[in-house]
Coordinates of N, CA and C and ligand atoms in Angstrom, one line a residue:
X939 N -50.6 -15.6 -17.4 CA -48.6 -15.3 -17.5 C -47.8 -14.6 -18.6
X940 N -47.2 -13.6 -18.6 CA -46.5 -12.8 -19.2 C -45.4 -13.6 -19.4
X941 N -45.2 -12.9 -20.9 CA -43.8 -13.7 -22.0 C -43.3 -12.6 -21.7
X942 N -41.9 -12.9 -21.1 CA -40.9 -11.9 -20.9 C -39.5 -12.0 -22.2
X943 N -39.1 -10.9 -22.6 CA -37.8 -11.5 -23.2 C -36.5 -11.2 -22.7
X944 N -35.6 -11.7 -22.7 CA -34.7 -11.5 -22.2 C -33.3 -11.5 -22.8
X945 N -32.4 -11.2 -22.5 CA -31.1 -11.1 -22.8 C -29.8 -11.3 -22.1
X946 N -28.8 -12.2 -22.6 CA -27.8 -13.0 -21.7 C -26.8 -11.7 -21.6
X947 N -26.6 -11.2 -20.7 CA -25.1 -10.7 -20.4 C -24.1 -10.8 -20.7
X948 N -24.3 -12.3 -20.2 CA -22.6 -13.3 -20.2 C -22.8 -13.5 -22.2
X949 N -23.2 -14.2 -22.4 CA -23.3 -14.6 -23.5 C -23.4 -14.1 -24.6
X950 N -24.8 -12.8 -24.8 CA -26.2 -12.6 -25.9 C -27.1 -13.1 -25.9
X951 N -26.9 -14.4 -25.6 CA -28.3 -14.8 -25.6 C -29.5 -14.3 -25.8
X952 N -30.4 -14.2 -27.0 CA -32.2 -13.5 -26.4 C -33.0 -14.8 -26.0
X953 N -33.9 -15.0 -25.9 CA -34.8 -16.1 -25.1 C -36.1 -14.8 -24.8
X954 N -36.9 -16.4 -24.6 CA -38.0 -16.0 -24.2 C -38.6 -16.8 -22.9
X955 N -39.5 -16.4 -21.3 CA -39.6 -17.4 -20.7 C -40.8 -16.7 -20.3
X956 N -41.9 -17.4 -19.7 CA -43.3 -17.6 -19.5 C -43.2 -16.8 -17.8
X957 N -43.2 -16.3 -17.1 CA -42.7 -15.6 -15.8 C -43.7 -14.7 -15.3
X958 N -43.8 -15.4 -14.2 CA -44.8 -14.6 -12.9 C -44.3 -13.2 -12.8
X959 N -45.6 -12.5 -12.5 CA -44.6 -10.7 -12.2 C -43.8 -11.5 -11.2
X960 N -44.1 -12.0 -10.0 CA -42.8 -12.1 -9.1 C -41.5 -12.7 -9.2
X961 N -41.6 -13.2 -10.6 CA -40.6 -14.2 -10.8 C -39.7 -13.4 -12.3
X962 N -40.1 -12.6 -12.6 CA -39.3 -12.0 -14.0 C -38.2 -11.7 -13.8
X963 N -37.9 -11.4 -12.8 CA -36.3 -11.3 -12.3 C -35.5 -12.3 -12.6
X964 N -35.9 -13.7 -12.6 CA -35.1 -14.4 -11.8 C -35.0 -15.3 -13.6
X965 N -34.5 -14.8 -14.5 CA -34.1 -16.1 -15.1 C -33.4 -16.2 -15.2
X966 N -33.0 -17.4 -16.3 CA -31.8 -17.7 -16.6 C -31.5 -18.2 -17.9
X967 N -29.9 -18.2 -18.6 CA -30.2 -18.3 -19.8 C -29.6 -19.7 -20.3
X968 N -30.6 -20.2 -21.3 CA -31.0 -21.3 -21.4 C -29.3 -22.4 -21.9
X969 N -28.6 -21.3 -22.3 CA -27.1 -21.3 -23.2 C -26.4 -21.6 -22.3
X970 N -25.7 -20.3 -21.8 CA -24.5 -20.5 -20.3 C -25.0 -21.2 -19.1
X971 N -26.5 -20.3 -19.1 CA -27.2 -20.7 -17.3 C -26.7 -19.5 -16.7
X972 N -26.2 -18.7 -17.3 CA -25.7 -17.1 -16.3 C -27.2 -16.6 -15.8
X973 N -27.3 -15.7 -14.2 CA -28.6 -15.5 -14.3 C -28.1 -14.1 -14.5
X974 N -27.4 -13.9 -15.5 CA -27.0 -11.9 -15.8 C -27.8 -12.2 -17.0
X975 N -29.3 -11.8 -16.8 CA -29.6 -11.8 -17.7 C -31.0 -10.6 -17.9
X976 N -31.0 -9.7 -18.9 CA -31.3 -8.1 -18.6 C -32.5 -8.7 -19.0
X977 N -33.6 -8.3 -18.9 CA -35.1 -8.4 -19.4 C -35.3 -6.7 -20.4
X978 N -35.7 -7.6 -21.2 CA -36.5 -6.5 -23.1 C -37.4 -6.1 -22.7
X979 N -38.3 -5.0 -22.4 CA -39.0 -4.4 -22.4 C -39.7 -4.4 -23.8
X980 N -41.3 -5.2 -23.8 CA -41.2 -4.8 -25.0 C -42.8 -4.8 -24.7
X981 N -43.3 -4.3 -25.9 CA -45.5 -4.2 -25.6 C -45.8 -5.7 -26.7
X982 N -45.9 -6.3 -26.3 CA -46.7 -7.5 -26.9 C -48.2 -7.0 -27.0
X983 N -48.3 -7.8 -27.9 CA -50.4 -8.1 -27.7 C -50.2 -9.9 -27.6
X984 N -51.0 -10.1 -28.4 CA -51.0 -11.2 -28.3 C -50.2 -12.4 -29.0
X985 N -50.0 -12.9 -27.9 CA -48.5 -14.3 -28.6 C -49.7 -15.3 -29.4
X986 N -49.8 -15.3 -30.8 CA -50.3 -16.2 -31.7 C -49.8 -18.1 -32.3
X987 N -48.9 -18.2 -31.0 CA -48.0 -19.5 -31.5 C -47.0 -19.9 -32.2
X988 N -47.2 -18.7 -33.5 CA -45.9 -18.6 -34.1 C -44.2 -18.1 -33.2
X989 N -43.4 -18.1 -33.1 CA -42.4 -17.7 -32.3 C -41.5 -17.6 -33.5
X990 N -41.0 -16.3 -33.9 CA -40.1 -16.6 -35.2 C -38.5 -16.5 -35.0
X991 N -38.6 -16.1 -33.7 CA -37.1 -15.7 -33.8 C -36.4 -15.1 -33.5
X992 N -36.5 -14.4 -34.7 CA -35.7 -12.6 -35.2 C -36.7 -12.0 -33.9
X993 N -35.4 -10.9 -34.0 CA -35.2 -9.6 -32.5 C -35.3 -8.7 -33.3
X994 N -35.5 -8.7 -34.6 CA -35.9 -7.6 -35.0 C -37.6 -7.2 -35.9
X995 N -38.6 -7.5 -34.9 CA -39.7 -7.7 -35.8 C -40.3 -6.3 -35.3
X996 N -40.9 -5.6 -35.7 CA -42.0 -4.1 -35.6 C -42.6 -4.2 -34.4
X997 N -42.5 -3.2 -33.4 CA -42.8 -3.7 -32.5 C -44.3 -3.1 -32.2
X998 N -44.4 -2.7 -33.8 CA -45.9 -1.7 -33.7 C -47.0 -2.7 -34.1
X999 N -46.1 -4.4 -35.0 CA -47.6 -5.3 -35.3 C -48.0 -5.7 -34.2
X1000 N -49.1 -5.5 -34.8 CA -50.4 -6.1 -33.8 C -51.0 -7.1 -34.3
X1001 N -51.8 -8.3 -33.2 CA -52.5 -8.9 -33.2 C -52.9 -10.2 -33.8
X1002 N -52.8 -11.1 -33.8 CA -53.2 -12.3 -34.6 C -54.9 -12.6 -33.7
X1003 N -55.5 -12.7 -34.5 CA -57.0 -12.8 -34.5 C -57.7 -14.1 -34.9
Ligands
ZN1787 ZN1 -25.7 -17.3 -22.0

């Protein structure tokens, strides 16, 4: 199941969620419960377990091995 990133269209909160392909547009903001969320498109490599919470990670960073 891929990890998707979302940004809430209401409060601007950014969050991540594991979704199946068919559910990827069914996210809900964990803060304000709004369903008006925008899916952020990013190319991930492996997710190594550490989630920095920073939204300014360089997208070219790849690979935790
Ligand atoms: Zn929100």
